[in-house]
Short mmCIF file of C-alpha atoms in Angstrom, two decimals:
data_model
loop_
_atom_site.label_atom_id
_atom_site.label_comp_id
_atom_site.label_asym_id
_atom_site.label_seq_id
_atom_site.Cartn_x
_atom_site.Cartn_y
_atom_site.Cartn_z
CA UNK A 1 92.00 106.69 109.37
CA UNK A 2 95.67 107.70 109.71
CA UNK A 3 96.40 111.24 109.99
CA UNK A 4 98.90 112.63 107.87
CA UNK A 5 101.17 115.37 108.28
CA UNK A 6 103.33 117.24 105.68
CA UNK A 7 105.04 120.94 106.11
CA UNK A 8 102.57 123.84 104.78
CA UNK A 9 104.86 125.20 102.32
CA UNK A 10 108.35 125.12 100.31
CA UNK A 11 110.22 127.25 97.96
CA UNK A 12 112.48 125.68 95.71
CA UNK A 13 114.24 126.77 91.98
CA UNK A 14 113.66 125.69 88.64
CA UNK A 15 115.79 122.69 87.33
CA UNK A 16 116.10 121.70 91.37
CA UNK A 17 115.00 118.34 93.09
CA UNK A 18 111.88 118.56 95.47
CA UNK A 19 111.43 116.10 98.17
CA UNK A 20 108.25 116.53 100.39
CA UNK A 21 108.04 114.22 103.07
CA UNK A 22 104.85 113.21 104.99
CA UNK A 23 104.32 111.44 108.35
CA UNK A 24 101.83 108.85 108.75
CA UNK A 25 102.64 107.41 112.25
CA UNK A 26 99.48 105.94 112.55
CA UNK A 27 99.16 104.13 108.94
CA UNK A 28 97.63 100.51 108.83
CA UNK A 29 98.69 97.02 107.43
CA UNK A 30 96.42 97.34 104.45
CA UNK A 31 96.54 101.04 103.57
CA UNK A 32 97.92 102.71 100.52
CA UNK A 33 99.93 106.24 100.58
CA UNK A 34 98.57 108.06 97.63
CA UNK A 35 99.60 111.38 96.57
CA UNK A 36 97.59 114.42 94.86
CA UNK A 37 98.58 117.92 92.88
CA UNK A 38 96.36 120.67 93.15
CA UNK A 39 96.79 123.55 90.85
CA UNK A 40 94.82 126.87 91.50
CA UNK A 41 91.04 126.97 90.96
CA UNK A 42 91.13 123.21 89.59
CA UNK A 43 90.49 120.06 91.44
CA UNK A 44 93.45 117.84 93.02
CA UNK A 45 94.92 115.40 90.23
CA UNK A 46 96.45 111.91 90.83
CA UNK A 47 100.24 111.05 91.23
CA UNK A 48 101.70 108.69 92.19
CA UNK A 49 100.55 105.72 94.90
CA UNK A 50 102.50 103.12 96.55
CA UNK A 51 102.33 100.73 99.14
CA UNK A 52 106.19 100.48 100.14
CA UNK A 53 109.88 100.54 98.85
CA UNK A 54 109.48 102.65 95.77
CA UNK A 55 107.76 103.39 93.31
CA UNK A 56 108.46 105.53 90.22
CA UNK A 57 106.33 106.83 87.00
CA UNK A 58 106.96 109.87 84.31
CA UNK A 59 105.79 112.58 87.28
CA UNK A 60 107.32 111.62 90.59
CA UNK A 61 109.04 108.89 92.77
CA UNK A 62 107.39 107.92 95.68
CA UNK A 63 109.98 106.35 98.61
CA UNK A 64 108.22 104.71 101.34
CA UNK A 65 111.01 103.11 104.45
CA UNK A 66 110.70 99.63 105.79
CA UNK A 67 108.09 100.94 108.60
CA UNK A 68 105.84 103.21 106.32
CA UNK A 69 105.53 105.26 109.16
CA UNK A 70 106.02 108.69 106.57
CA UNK A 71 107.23 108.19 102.47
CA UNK A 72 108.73 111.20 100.28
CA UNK A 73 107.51 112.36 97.33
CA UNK A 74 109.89 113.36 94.86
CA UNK A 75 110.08 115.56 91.95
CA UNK A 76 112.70 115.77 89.62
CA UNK A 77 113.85 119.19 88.28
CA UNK A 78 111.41 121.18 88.66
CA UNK A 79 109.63 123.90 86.42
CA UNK A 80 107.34 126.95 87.32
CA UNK A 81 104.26 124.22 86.00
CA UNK A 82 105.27 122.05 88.98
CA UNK A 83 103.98 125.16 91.59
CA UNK A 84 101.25 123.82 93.16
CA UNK A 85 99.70 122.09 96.13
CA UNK A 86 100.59 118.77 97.34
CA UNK A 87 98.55 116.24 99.44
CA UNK A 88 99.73 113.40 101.14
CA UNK A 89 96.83 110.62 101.48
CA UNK A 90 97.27 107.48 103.61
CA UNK A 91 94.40 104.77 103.73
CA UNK A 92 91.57 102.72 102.51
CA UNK A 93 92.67 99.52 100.45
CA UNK A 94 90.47 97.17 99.97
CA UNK A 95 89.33 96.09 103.15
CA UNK A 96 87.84 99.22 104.67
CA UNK A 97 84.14 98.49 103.95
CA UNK A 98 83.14 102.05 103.01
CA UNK A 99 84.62 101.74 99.13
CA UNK A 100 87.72 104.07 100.08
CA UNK A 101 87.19 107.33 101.50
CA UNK A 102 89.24 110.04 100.78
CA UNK A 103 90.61 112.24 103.60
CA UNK A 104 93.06 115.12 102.79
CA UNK A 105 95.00 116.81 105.07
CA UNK A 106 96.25 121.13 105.24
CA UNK A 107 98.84 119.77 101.91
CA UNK A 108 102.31 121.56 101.03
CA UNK A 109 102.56 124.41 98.87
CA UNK A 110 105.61 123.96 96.95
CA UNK A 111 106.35 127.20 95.07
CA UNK A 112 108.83 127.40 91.79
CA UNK A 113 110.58 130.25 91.52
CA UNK A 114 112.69 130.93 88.25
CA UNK B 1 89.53 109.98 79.70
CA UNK B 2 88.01 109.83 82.45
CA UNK B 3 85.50 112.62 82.85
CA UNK B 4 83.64 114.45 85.91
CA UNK B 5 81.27 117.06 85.14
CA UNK B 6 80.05 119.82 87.68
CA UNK B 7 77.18 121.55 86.71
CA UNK B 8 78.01 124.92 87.18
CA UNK B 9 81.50 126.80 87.55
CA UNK B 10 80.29 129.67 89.41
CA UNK B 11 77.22 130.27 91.12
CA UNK B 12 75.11 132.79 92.95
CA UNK B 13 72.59 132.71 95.78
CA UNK B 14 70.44 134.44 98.71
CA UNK B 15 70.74 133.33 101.91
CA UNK B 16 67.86 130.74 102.81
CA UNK B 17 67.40 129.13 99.17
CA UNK B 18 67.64 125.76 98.22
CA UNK B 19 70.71 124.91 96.04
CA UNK B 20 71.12 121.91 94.21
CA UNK B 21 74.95 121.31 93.30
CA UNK B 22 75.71 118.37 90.23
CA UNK B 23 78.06 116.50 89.29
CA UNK B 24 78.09 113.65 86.97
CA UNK B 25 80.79 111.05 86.42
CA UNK B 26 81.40 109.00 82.79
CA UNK B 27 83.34 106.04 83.86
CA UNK B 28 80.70 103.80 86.09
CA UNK B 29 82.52 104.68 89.44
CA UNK B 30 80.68 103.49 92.33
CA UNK B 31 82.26 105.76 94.64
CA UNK B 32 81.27 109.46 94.24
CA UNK B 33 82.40 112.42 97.01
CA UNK B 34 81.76 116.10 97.86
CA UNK B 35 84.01 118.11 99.01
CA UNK B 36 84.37 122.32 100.57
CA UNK B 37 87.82 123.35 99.82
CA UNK B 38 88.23 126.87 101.49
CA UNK B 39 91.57 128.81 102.24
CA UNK B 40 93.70 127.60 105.27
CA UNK B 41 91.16 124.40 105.70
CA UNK B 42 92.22 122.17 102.80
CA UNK B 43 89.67 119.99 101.64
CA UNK B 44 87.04 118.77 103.38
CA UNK B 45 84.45 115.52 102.58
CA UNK B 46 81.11 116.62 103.39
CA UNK B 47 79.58 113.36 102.51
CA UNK B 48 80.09 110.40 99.98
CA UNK B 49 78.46 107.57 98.44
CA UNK B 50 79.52 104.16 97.60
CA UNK B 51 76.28 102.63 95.67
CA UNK B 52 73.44 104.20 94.12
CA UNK B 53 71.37 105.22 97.21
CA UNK B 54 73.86 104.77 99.84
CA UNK B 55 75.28 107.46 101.36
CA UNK B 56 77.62 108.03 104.30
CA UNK B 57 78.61 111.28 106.29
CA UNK B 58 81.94 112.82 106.14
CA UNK B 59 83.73 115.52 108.15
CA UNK B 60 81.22 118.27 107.56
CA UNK B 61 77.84 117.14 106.62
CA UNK B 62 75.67 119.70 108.96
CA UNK B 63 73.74 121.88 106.25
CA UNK B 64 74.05 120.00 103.45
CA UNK B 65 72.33 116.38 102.42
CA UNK B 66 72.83 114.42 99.01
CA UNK B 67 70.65 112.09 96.60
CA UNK B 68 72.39 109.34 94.71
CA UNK B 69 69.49 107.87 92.39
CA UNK B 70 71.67 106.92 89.75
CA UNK B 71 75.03 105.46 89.35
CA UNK B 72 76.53 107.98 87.44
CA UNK B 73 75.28 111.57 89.34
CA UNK B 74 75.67 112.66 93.04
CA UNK B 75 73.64 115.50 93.93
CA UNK B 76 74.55 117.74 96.99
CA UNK B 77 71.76 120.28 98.27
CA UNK B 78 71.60 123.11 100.46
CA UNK B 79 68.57 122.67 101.64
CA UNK B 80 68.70 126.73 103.39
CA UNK B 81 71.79 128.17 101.95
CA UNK B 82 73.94 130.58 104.21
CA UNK B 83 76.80 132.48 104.12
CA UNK B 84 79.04 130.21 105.75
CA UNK B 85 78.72 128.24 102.62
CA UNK B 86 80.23 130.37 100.30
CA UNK B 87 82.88 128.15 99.19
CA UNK B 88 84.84 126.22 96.25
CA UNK B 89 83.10 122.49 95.51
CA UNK B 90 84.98 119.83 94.44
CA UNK B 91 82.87 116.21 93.25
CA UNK B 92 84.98 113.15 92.50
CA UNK B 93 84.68 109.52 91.82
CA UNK B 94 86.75 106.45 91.98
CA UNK B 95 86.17 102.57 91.72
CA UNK B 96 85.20 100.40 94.34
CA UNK B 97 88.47 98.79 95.69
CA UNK B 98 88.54 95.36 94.96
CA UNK B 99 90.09 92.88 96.88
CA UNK B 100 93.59 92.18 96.78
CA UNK B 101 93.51 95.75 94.95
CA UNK B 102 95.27 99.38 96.02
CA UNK B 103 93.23 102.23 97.06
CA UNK B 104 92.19 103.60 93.75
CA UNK B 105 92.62 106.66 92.07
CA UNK B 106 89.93 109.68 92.41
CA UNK B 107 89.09 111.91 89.66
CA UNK B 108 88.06 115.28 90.47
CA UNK B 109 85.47 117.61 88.65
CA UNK B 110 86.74 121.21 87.76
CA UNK B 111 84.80 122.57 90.81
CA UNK B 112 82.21 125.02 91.72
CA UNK B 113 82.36 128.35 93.25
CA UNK B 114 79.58 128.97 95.25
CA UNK B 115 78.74 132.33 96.76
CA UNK B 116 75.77 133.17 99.38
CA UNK B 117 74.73 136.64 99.51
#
């Protein structure tokens, strides 16, 4: 499985534009780069996924380059809801045989401030 | 919506019990995982299953086994509960991926606090 890394933690300001970028050097033909929120004392919650290019939904845009080799999440204007942690996921589309494990890395913790 | 349960939010034992941990899923995922999530580690899979009796070992299984008799709950026991395993437990579940599918999405249970005294 690929290992992933991301930094461990980033300020930022309300209203601002977040990018957290992850490196996947390792990542496969066939796997996905999925990307989870964690809020304190909850469990992680979907984001966004994509494969490569980018991809975009009412959370986050997800920009993977041409050799998927590390993608950027992004999050648009930011609000003190958006402080959380962040986990970068890279693997298991269809073909691994084991129904797709989940393995998360150390995550960012982006922190809001007003 | 999409709904996983975990038994308990908070829970208390003595070193050397047996602890049984739930969780039970509502949307007929066939893949089911446990997870430790403790300060500075991130989140680590103990073990997951990807069928009803099937069962495979993650990063941290020693101390801990599961049961997986029906689709829809994934047990994970202590079977001699220590101190080391005072932790936060996260259970999720996802689909199978299909072929010609993306990874799919996992949906995590609120979690359960677990202290060994």
């Amino acid at each position: 499985l690929a290992k992933t890394t991301q930094p461990i933690s980033m300020d930022s300001y309300e209203g601002q534009e977040v990018n957290i970028t992850c490196s996947h050097n390792n990542i496969a033909t066939n796997d996905y780069i999925t990307w989870y929120q964690q809020f304190p004392s909850q469990g992680p919650r979907f984001i966004i996924q994509g494969y490569k290019t980018k991809v975009t939904n009412e959370v986050a845009s997800l920009f993977i380059p041409a050799d998927r080799k590390s993608s950027t999440l992004s999050l648009p204007r930011v609000s003190l809801s958006d402080t959380a942690v962040y986990y970068c996921l890279v693997g298991d589309g269809p073909i691994y045989n084991q129904g797709g494990k989940l393995i998360f890395g150390q995550g960012t913790e982006l922190s809001v401030k007003p | 919506d999409v709904k996983v349960t975990q038994s308990s939010r908070y829970l208390v034992k003595r070193t050397g019990e047996k602890v049984f941990l739930e969780c039970v899923q509502d949307m007929d995922h066939e893949n089911m995982f446990w997870y430790r999530q403790d300060p500075g580690l991130g989140l680590r899979l103990i073990y997951f299953s990807y069928d009803v009796k099937m069962k495979e070992k993650g990063d941290i299984p020693e101390g801990y086994s599961v049961s997986r008799e029906k689709k829809e709950r994934f047990s994970l026991i202590l079977e001699s509960a220590s101190t080391n395993q005072t932790s936060m437990y996260l259970c999720a579940s996802s689909l199978y991926p299909r072929t010609g599918e993306e990874a799919t999405e996992a949906f995590f249970g609120q979690g359960t606090r677990l202290t060994v005294v």
